[in-house]
Short mmCIF file of C-alpha atoms in Angstrom, two decimals:
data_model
loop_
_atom_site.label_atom_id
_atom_site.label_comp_id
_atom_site.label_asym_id
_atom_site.label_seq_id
_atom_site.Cartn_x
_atom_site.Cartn_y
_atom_site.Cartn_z
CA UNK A 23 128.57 163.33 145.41
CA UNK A 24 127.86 164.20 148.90
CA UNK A 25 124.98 163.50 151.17
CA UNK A 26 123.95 165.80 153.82
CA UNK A 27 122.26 164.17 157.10
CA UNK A 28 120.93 167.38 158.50
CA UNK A 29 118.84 167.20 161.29
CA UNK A 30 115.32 166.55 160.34
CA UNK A 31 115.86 163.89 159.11
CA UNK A 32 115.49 160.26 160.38
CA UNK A 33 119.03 159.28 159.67
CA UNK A 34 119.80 159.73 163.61
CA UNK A 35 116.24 159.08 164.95
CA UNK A 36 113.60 160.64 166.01
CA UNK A 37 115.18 163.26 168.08
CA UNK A 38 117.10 163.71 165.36
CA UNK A 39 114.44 164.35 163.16
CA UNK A 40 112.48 166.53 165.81
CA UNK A 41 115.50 168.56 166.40
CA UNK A 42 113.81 170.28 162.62
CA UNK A 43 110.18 170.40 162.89
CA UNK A 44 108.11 173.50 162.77
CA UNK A 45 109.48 176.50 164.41
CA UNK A 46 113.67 174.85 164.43
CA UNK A 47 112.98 173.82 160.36
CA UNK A 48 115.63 176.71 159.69
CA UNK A 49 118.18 174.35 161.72
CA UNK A 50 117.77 171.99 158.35
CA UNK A 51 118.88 175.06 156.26
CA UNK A 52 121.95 175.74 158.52
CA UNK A 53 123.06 172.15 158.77
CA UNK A 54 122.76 172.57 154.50
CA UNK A 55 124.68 175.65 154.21
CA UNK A 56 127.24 174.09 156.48
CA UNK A 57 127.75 171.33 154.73
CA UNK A 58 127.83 173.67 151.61
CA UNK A 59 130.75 176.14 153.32
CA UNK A 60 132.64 173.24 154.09
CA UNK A 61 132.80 171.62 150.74
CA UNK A 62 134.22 175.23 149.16
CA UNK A 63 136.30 176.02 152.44
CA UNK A 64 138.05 172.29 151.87
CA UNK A 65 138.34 173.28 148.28
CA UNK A 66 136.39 170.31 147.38
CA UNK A 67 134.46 172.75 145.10
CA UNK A 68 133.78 175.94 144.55
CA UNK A 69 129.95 177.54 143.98
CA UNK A 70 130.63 177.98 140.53
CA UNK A 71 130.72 173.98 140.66
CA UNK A 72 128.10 173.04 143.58
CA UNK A 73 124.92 171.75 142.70
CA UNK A 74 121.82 170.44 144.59
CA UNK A 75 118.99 168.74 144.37
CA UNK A 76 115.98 167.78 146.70
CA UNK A 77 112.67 166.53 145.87
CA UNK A 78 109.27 166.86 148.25
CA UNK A 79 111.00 167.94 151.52
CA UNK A 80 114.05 168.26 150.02
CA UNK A 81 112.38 170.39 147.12
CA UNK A 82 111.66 173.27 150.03
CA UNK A 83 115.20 172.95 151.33
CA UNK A 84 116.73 173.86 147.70
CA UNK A 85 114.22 176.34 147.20
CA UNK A 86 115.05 177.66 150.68
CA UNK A 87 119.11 177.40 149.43
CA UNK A 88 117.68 179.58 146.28
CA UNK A 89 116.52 182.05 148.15
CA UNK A 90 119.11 182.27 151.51
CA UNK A 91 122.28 181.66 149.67
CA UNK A 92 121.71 182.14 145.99
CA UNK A 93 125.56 182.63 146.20
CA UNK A 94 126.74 179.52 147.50
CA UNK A 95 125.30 177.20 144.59
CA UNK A 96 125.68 176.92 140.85
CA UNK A 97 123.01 174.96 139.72
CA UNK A 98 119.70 173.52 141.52
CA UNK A 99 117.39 170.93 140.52
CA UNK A 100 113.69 171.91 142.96
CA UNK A 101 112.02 169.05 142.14
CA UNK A 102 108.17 168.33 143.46
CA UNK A 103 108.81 170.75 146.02
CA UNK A 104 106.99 172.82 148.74
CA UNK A 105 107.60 176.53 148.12
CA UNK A 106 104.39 177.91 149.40
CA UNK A 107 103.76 177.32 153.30
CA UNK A 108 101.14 180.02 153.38
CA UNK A 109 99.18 177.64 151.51
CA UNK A 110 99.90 174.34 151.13
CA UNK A 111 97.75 173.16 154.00
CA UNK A 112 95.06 173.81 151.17
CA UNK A 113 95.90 172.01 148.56
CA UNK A 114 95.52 167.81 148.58
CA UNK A 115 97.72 165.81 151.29
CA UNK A 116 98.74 169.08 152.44
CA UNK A 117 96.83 169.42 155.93
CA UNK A 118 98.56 166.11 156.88
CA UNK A 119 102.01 167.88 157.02
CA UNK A 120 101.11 169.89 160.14
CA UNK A 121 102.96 168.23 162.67
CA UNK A 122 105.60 168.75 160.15
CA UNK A 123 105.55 172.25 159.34
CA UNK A 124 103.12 173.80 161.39
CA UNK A 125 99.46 175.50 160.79
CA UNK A 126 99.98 178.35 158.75
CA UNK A 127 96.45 180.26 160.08
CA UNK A 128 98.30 179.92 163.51
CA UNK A 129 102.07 179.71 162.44
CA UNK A 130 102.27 181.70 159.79
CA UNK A 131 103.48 184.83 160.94
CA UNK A 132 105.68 183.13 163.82
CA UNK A 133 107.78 180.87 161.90
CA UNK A 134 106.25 179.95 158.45
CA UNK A 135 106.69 183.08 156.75
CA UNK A 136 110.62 182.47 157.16
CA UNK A 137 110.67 179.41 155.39
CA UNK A 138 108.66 179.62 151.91
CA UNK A 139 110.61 180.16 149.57
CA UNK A 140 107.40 181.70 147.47
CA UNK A 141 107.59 184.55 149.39
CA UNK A 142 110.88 185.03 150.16
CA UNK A 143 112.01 185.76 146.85
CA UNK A 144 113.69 189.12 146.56
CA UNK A 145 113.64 191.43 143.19
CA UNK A 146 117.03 193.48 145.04
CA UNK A 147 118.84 189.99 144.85
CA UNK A 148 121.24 190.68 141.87
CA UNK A 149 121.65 187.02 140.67
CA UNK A 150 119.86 183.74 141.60
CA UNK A 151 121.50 180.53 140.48
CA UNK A 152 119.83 178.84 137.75
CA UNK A 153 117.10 176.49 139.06
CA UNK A 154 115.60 173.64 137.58
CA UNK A 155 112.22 173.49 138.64
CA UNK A 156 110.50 169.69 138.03
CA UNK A 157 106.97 168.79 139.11
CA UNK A 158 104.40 166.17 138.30
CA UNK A 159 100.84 165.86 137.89
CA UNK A 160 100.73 161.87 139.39
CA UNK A 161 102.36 163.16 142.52
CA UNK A 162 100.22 162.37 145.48
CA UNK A 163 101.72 163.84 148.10
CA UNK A 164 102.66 167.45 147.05
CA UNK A 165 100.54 169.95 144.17
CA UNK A 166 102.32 170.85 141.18
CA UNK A 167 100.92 174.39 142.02
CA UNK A 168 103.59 175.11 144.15
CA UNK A 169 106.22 174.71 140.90
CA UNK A 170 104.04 176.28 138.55
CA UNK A 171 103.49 179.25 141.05
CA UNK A 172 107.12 180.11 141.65
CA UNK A 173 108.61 179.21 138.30
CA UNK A 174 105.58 181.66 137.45
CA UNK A 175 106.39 184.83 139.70
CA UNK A 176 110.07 184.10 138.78
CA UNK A 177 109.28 184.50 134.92
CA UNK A 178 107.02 187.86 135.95
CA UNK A 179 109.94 188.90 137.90
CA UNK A 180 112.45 188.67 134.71
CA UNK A 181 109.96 190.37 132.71
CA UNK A 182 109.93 193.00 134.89
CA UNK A 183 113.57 193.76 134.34
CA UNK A 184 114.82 191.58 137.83
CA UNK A 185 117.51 189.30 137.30
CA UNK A 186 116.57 185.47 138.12
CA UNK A 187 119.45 183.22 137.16
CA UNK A 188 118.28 180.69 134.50
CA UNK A 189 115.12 182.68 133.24
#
């Protein structure tokens, strides 16, 4: 078991946790892959054998790891995640995340649209890992639509003859 303090979290403080809001939030996803590299390069594991997990926040940085590095994992459990940032500002206790993430009618095209992982799936990929995608209806904080819409274009996308790992 290994847990990754990347930077936006609180672990170190708040620059810490500034150091990946909004337009640096891809500085979480390197700090992840990092850690990932190092695990295999230290034969610790291999990606065959390295599984995540992240729920909420952490949700959008596996779903981001599903869709950057779909070769660097063997398993991921997205669990009440964030997968669409075009949108979630419109769905319940998402417009309080702005100072988070950013506005997406302002941000979208500058920084969002590089981390939602909604969008940034890719029918050329030849293999995704399999995912585990877990959401709840008693969740406050983030819509189960995001899980039911990308387990749902995932499933449209095997259908279609793409290869999603898992589906």
């Amino acid at each position: 078991f290994v847990e990754a303090n990347i930077r936006g979290g609180g672990e170190f403080g708040p620059s810490w946790h500034q150091a990946g809001l909004k337009a640096n939030r891809n500085k979480c996803f390197e700090d992840f892959i990092s850690v990932a590299e190092h695990l295999i390069s230290q034969k610790i594991c291999t990606p065959s054998t390295l599984a995540v997990r992240g729920g909420s926040n952490g949700g959008l940085l596996v779903g981001m790891m599903y869709v950057l590095r779909p070769d660097l994992f063997g398993a991921i459990h997205c669990a009440v995640p964030l997968l669409d940032m075009k949108r979630y500002h419109k769905l319940p206790a998402g417009a309080s995340w702005m100072a988070e993430y950013g506005n997406p009618d302002e941000d979208w095209d500058a920084f969002l649209k590089k981390y939602s992982p909604y969008h940034l799936i890719d029918g050329n990929v030849e293999k995704y890992p399999p995912m585990l995608v877990t959401t709840s209806t008693r969740d406050d904080r983030v819509h189960p639509g995001h899980s039911r819409k990308m387990v749902k274009k995932l499933w449209d996308m095997a259908a279609d003859g793409g290869v999603c790992g898992g589906w």
